Every structure is written in C-alpha cells, then in structure tokens.
C-alpha cells in the first residue's frame, strides 16, 4: 500500500469548516485506491497565534517539512480583530508569506472555471459567457512587491513615510514564464501576458524575459495586455483568455476578479508549486462574515484537493472524478447560499450538505 503524508492546516474563519469536507473526499479516495493518506493536523494562522504564540509555530514547520504535500485553509481575521496581533505576527505576514518563502512555491495556479450549464451562477450575461468560462491565472507567488525590501520611518521633513520595492531578477521571471508556456502548450496554445510596462520598469524586464523564453515555444501565441485593460476584458469578454501569466500583485487582484465573474470566491481553488514542495489552498480568505454559520462553499477547498491529487500524487483520474462530482451536485440544482440570488430556485444546502452530496456523487465514479 502506498502512503502519502499530508499536512492539514485548517487556518481561521471558515477554514476548519471547509477542511472537514475536504477530508471526507481524501478519505474516500484513499479507501478506494488502497492508499494511506496520513493526515496530520497542524496549527497555523491567527488561531495558532492565540493558542501557540506564533501564527506559524515550529511544530507546524516540522510537520510541513516532513509532509509530501500541504493542504491549507484560509487564514486571517477581520479588519478590527487583526489589530489584536502585532503587525509582523499577523497570519498573512507571520505565516502565509513565510510558508510560501519556505517552500519557494513560485508557481500559483488559479483556475477560473464555470461550465455553460452553471452559467446562472455568474453575474455576467449569458451572451458574454457563451460556452462557459475556462481560463487559468498563473501568478508568480514568491517575488515582486510582496517580498521586496520594506522600510518605514520618519523622513527629513519629519513626516512618516513608507517605501516598499518591487523586485524581480530574470531567473525568477524565467521560471514562471516556463510554467506558463508549458501550461499554454497543453491547452489552447495562447498565452496572455499581463503587465504594466507603460509605467513599471519591472514589467519592462518581465516582458523582455517573456519574449526570450517564448522563442523556445514558437507554437505559442503571446498576447501582451496591460493589467488595467485586462481587468475590463475579464468582465466584458473572458472567453478571449485561456492561460494568463502575471506577477504576484497583479495575480492577487485579478484572481479575485476571477472569483467575481464566476459568482463567488467559493469557486476558486489553487495550487502553489515549488521545486520540492507544493501546497494547496483556496484563493479566497477566511470569510469572517460567514464563519461558524455552516454555509461556506467548500468547492474551493475540495477543488484544491483535486489539484493535489493530480499535481502531487499523479492521480489524474480521481482528480477528474472529484471535479465532476462537484459539478454534478450543482447541476442537480443544489447550491450553497453564496451562489444564489433572491429570485433563483436553487435548493440551498450547507457546507456539510455539499460535502456529503459530493461524496455520494464521487462514489458513483
Ligand atoms: P474573503 O475572501 O475572506 O471574503 C470575501 C467575500 O467572499 C466575503 O463576502 C466572503 O463571505 C466570501 N467568500 C469567500 N470564500 C467563500 C466561500 N468559500 N464560500 C462562500 N463565500 C465565500 O476576503 P476578506 O474578507 O477581504 O478577507 C478576510 C481575511 O482573509 C483577511 O484577514 C485576509 O487577509 C485573509 N485572506 C487570506 C487568504 C489566504 O489564506 N490565502 C486569502 C485572502 C484573504
Ligand atoms: C491570496 C491572499 C494573500 C495574498 C494574502 C492573505 C497575503 O490574498 O492568497 O490571494 O495576497 O497573496
Ligand atoms: Mn488574494
């Protein structure tokens, strides 16, 4: 029997609720494939700060170091509660960015997918959606503004000031470019490069390197689009996109817009891949506004499991089965409240209800 160690970081807010449903899927997949998934829970996020004095405790680092893959729930508190934790210990700076840095998870895959049959979830008009939404955002995850030098202080005029720099070297751009071109090669052979080279010098270098790497991929068409225009096109004509590549900050913002055009951030899973280790997490946050109510959409977390099955464990068939199971639950008219509007006749279900229905669908595969 093969075995895989998976570190489970439940995180904050809705994290534990959606993790519970993801674990049901992992258990079923393990059972029927005669695999042992060794699931090891570890404290992470604001909850870990309050219980262990650090949002990324040493014991969690060790568990993650030893794991074959990491499944992570969202972390973070609402604006007011965040202030209860010193700035550098807040889970975004104190846990999430250190996790990304520790495993150098530079390639962040954020699929934005809605089949035509579920177009009613989207706020976009049917004529804009056409055959459905199917694109993937590839976001550089360990460079740029997020990880550049930062300084705060008082300047010569006695004013408080802040400076943070956007840094990339050509190797960092090259490796994400390769991931993007390789992904485009497996899909429609078009790569949209999202940049801001009319202002940012970082984008000038970014574009140069994209062009250089592109010479190894003559069959891929590269389309360069300024990030502000790309935001509009995502709403007006998302069908023009297939694979989009961009830096860390642009990827953060446009991927949430991706959730917006689908109808909910609850439909946004992701994979964060490094040279030796990968972790998987929903693209969204801890949703403090709905935490504890049992109504969060666990699709993002279960989709992250599907990405883990495929990308860390080579279980492509089971990954497909998981996607199909979730979509067929929706296709039967069930939905968590985030995807419903007052005039829709959807059958509203809880977080747990969705997880259980996915399990029964998956058992049919
Ligand atoms: P958010 O993504 O938590 O929530 C935005 C909106 O989307 C809310 O209305 C929320 O209810 C809804 N939503 C998100 N996920 C959902 C789901 N699965 N099902 C149903 N509805 C869902 O963004 P925010 O409120 O700006 O941030 C809250 C906290 O999360 C902050 O502390 C932020 O730093 C953190 N955060 C963490 C991550 C991460 O861990 N990767 C990502 C983004 C934000
Ligand atoms: C995301 C989140 C994180 C980011 C935050 C919580 C640091 O918004 O994963 O998209 O900005 O990368
Ligand atoms: Mn984000």
mmCIF file of N, CA and C and ligand atoms in Angstrom, residues 75 92 96-97 100 108 110 139 141 146 248 252 255-256 281-284, ligand 2:
data_model
loop_
_atom_site.group_PDB
_atom_site.id
_atom_site.type_symbol
_atom_site.label_atom_id
_atom_site.label_comp_id
_atom_site.label_asym_id
_atom_site.label_seq_id
_atom_site.Cartn_x
_atom_site.Cartn_y
_atom_site.Cartn_z
ATOM 1 N N UNK A 75 -6.428 31.843 6.086
ATOM 2 C CA UNK A 75 -6.058 32.412 7.385
ATOM 3 C C UNK A 75 -6.462 33.879 7.413
ATOM 4 N N UNK A 92 -1.005 36.765 7.811
ATOM 5 C CA UNK A 92 -0.595 36.975 6.414
ATOM 6 C C UNK A 92 0.929 37.134 6.351
ATOM 7 N N UNK A 96 1.568 33.012 6.288
ATOM 8 C CA UNK A 96 1.342 32.656 4.882
ATOM 9 C C UNK A 96 2.547 32.989 3.997
ATOM 10 N N UNK A 97 3.047 34.229 4.105
ATOM 11 C CA UNK A 97 4.209 34.566 3.262
ATOM 12 C C UNK A 97 5.429 33.730 3.646
ATOM 13 N N UNK A 100 5.086 30.384 1.954
ATOM 14 C CA UNK A 100 5.418 30.464 0.527
ATOM 15 C C UNK A 100 6.922 30.567 0.327
ATOM 16 N N UNK A 108 1.807 29.720 -8.854
ATOM 17 C CA UNK A 108 0.460 29.637 -8.285
ATOM 18 C C UNK A 108 -0.558 29.504 -9.422
ATOM 19 N N UNK A 110 -4.328 29.320 -10.520
ATOM 20 C CA UNK A 110 -5.672 29.683 -10.040
ATOM 21 C C UNK A 110 -6.679 29.525 -11.181
ATOM 22 N N UNK A 139 0.067 32.876 -11.426
ATOM 23 C CA UNK A 139 0.550 34.021 -10.657
ATOM 24 C C UNK A 139 1.916 33.689 -10.070
ATOM 25 N N UNK A 141 4.456 33.787 -7.261
ATOM 26 C CA UNK A 141 3.992 33.848 -5.873
ATOM 27 C C UNK A 141 5.052 34.174 -4.827
ATOM 28 N N UNK A 146 5.458 41.848 -2.861
ATOM 29 C CA UNK A 146 5.220 41.111 -1.630
ATOM 30 C C UNK A 146 6.510 40.840 -0.854
ATOM 31 N N UNK A 248 3.102 38.820 -8.941
ATOM 32 C CA UNK A 248 2.442 38.477 -7.694
ATOM 33 C C UNK A 248 1.243 39.386 -7.378
ATOM 34 N N UNK A 252 -2.794 38.531 -7.523
ATOM 35 C CA UNK A 252 -3.669 38.563 -6.346
ATOM 36 C C UNK A 252 -4.995 39.216 -6.721
ATOM 37 N N UNK A 255 -7.064 37.474 -9.759
ATOM 38 C CA UNK A 255 -7.657 36.164 -9.444
ATOM 39 C C UNK A 255 -8.916 36.333 -8.583
ATOM 40 N N UNK A 256 -8.964 37.341 -7.735
ATOM 41 C CA UNK A 256 -10.225 37.586 -7.018
ATOM 42 C C UNK A 256 -11.300 38.061 -7.998
ATOM 43 N N UNK A 281 -4.444 25.526 -1.575
ATOM 44 C CA UNK A 281 -5.313 26.358 -0.732
ATOM 45 C C UNK A 281 -6.378 27.017 -1.584
ATOM 46 N N UNK A 282 -7.533 27.336 -0.995
ATOM 47 C CA UNK A 282 -8.478 28.190 -1.706
ATOM 48 C C UNK A 282 -7.815 29.538 -1.985
ATOM 49 N N UNK A 283 -8.243 30.214 -3.061
ATOM 50 C CA UNK A 283 -7.676 31.542 -3.346
ATOM 51 C C UNK A 283 -8.241 32.608 -2.412
ATOM 52 N N UNK A 284 -9.371 32.291 -1.808
ATOM 53 C CA UNK A 284 -10.051 33.316 -1.005
ATOM 54 C C UNK A 284 -9.556 33.341 0.437
HETATM 55 C C1 LIG B 2 -4.178 35.339 -1.557
HETATM 56 C C2 LIG B 2 -4.284 36.252 -0.354
HETATM 57 C C3 LIG B 2 -2.898 36.540 0.187
HETATM 58 C C4 LIG B 2 -2.118 37.261 -0.912
HETATM 59 C C5 LIG B 2 -2.865 37.368 1.486
HETATM 60 C C6 LIG B 2 -3.727 36.770 2.560
HETATM 61 C C7 LIG B 2 -1.466 37.563 1.985
HETATM 62 O O1 LIG B 2 -4.977 37.413 -0.668
HETATM 63 O O2 LIG B 2 -3.667 34.213 -1.408
HETATM 64 O O3 LIG B 2 -4.637 35.733 -2.637
HETATM 65 O O4 LIG B 2 -2.252 38.499 -1.039
HETATM 66 O O5 LIG B 2 -1.393 36.595 -1.634
#
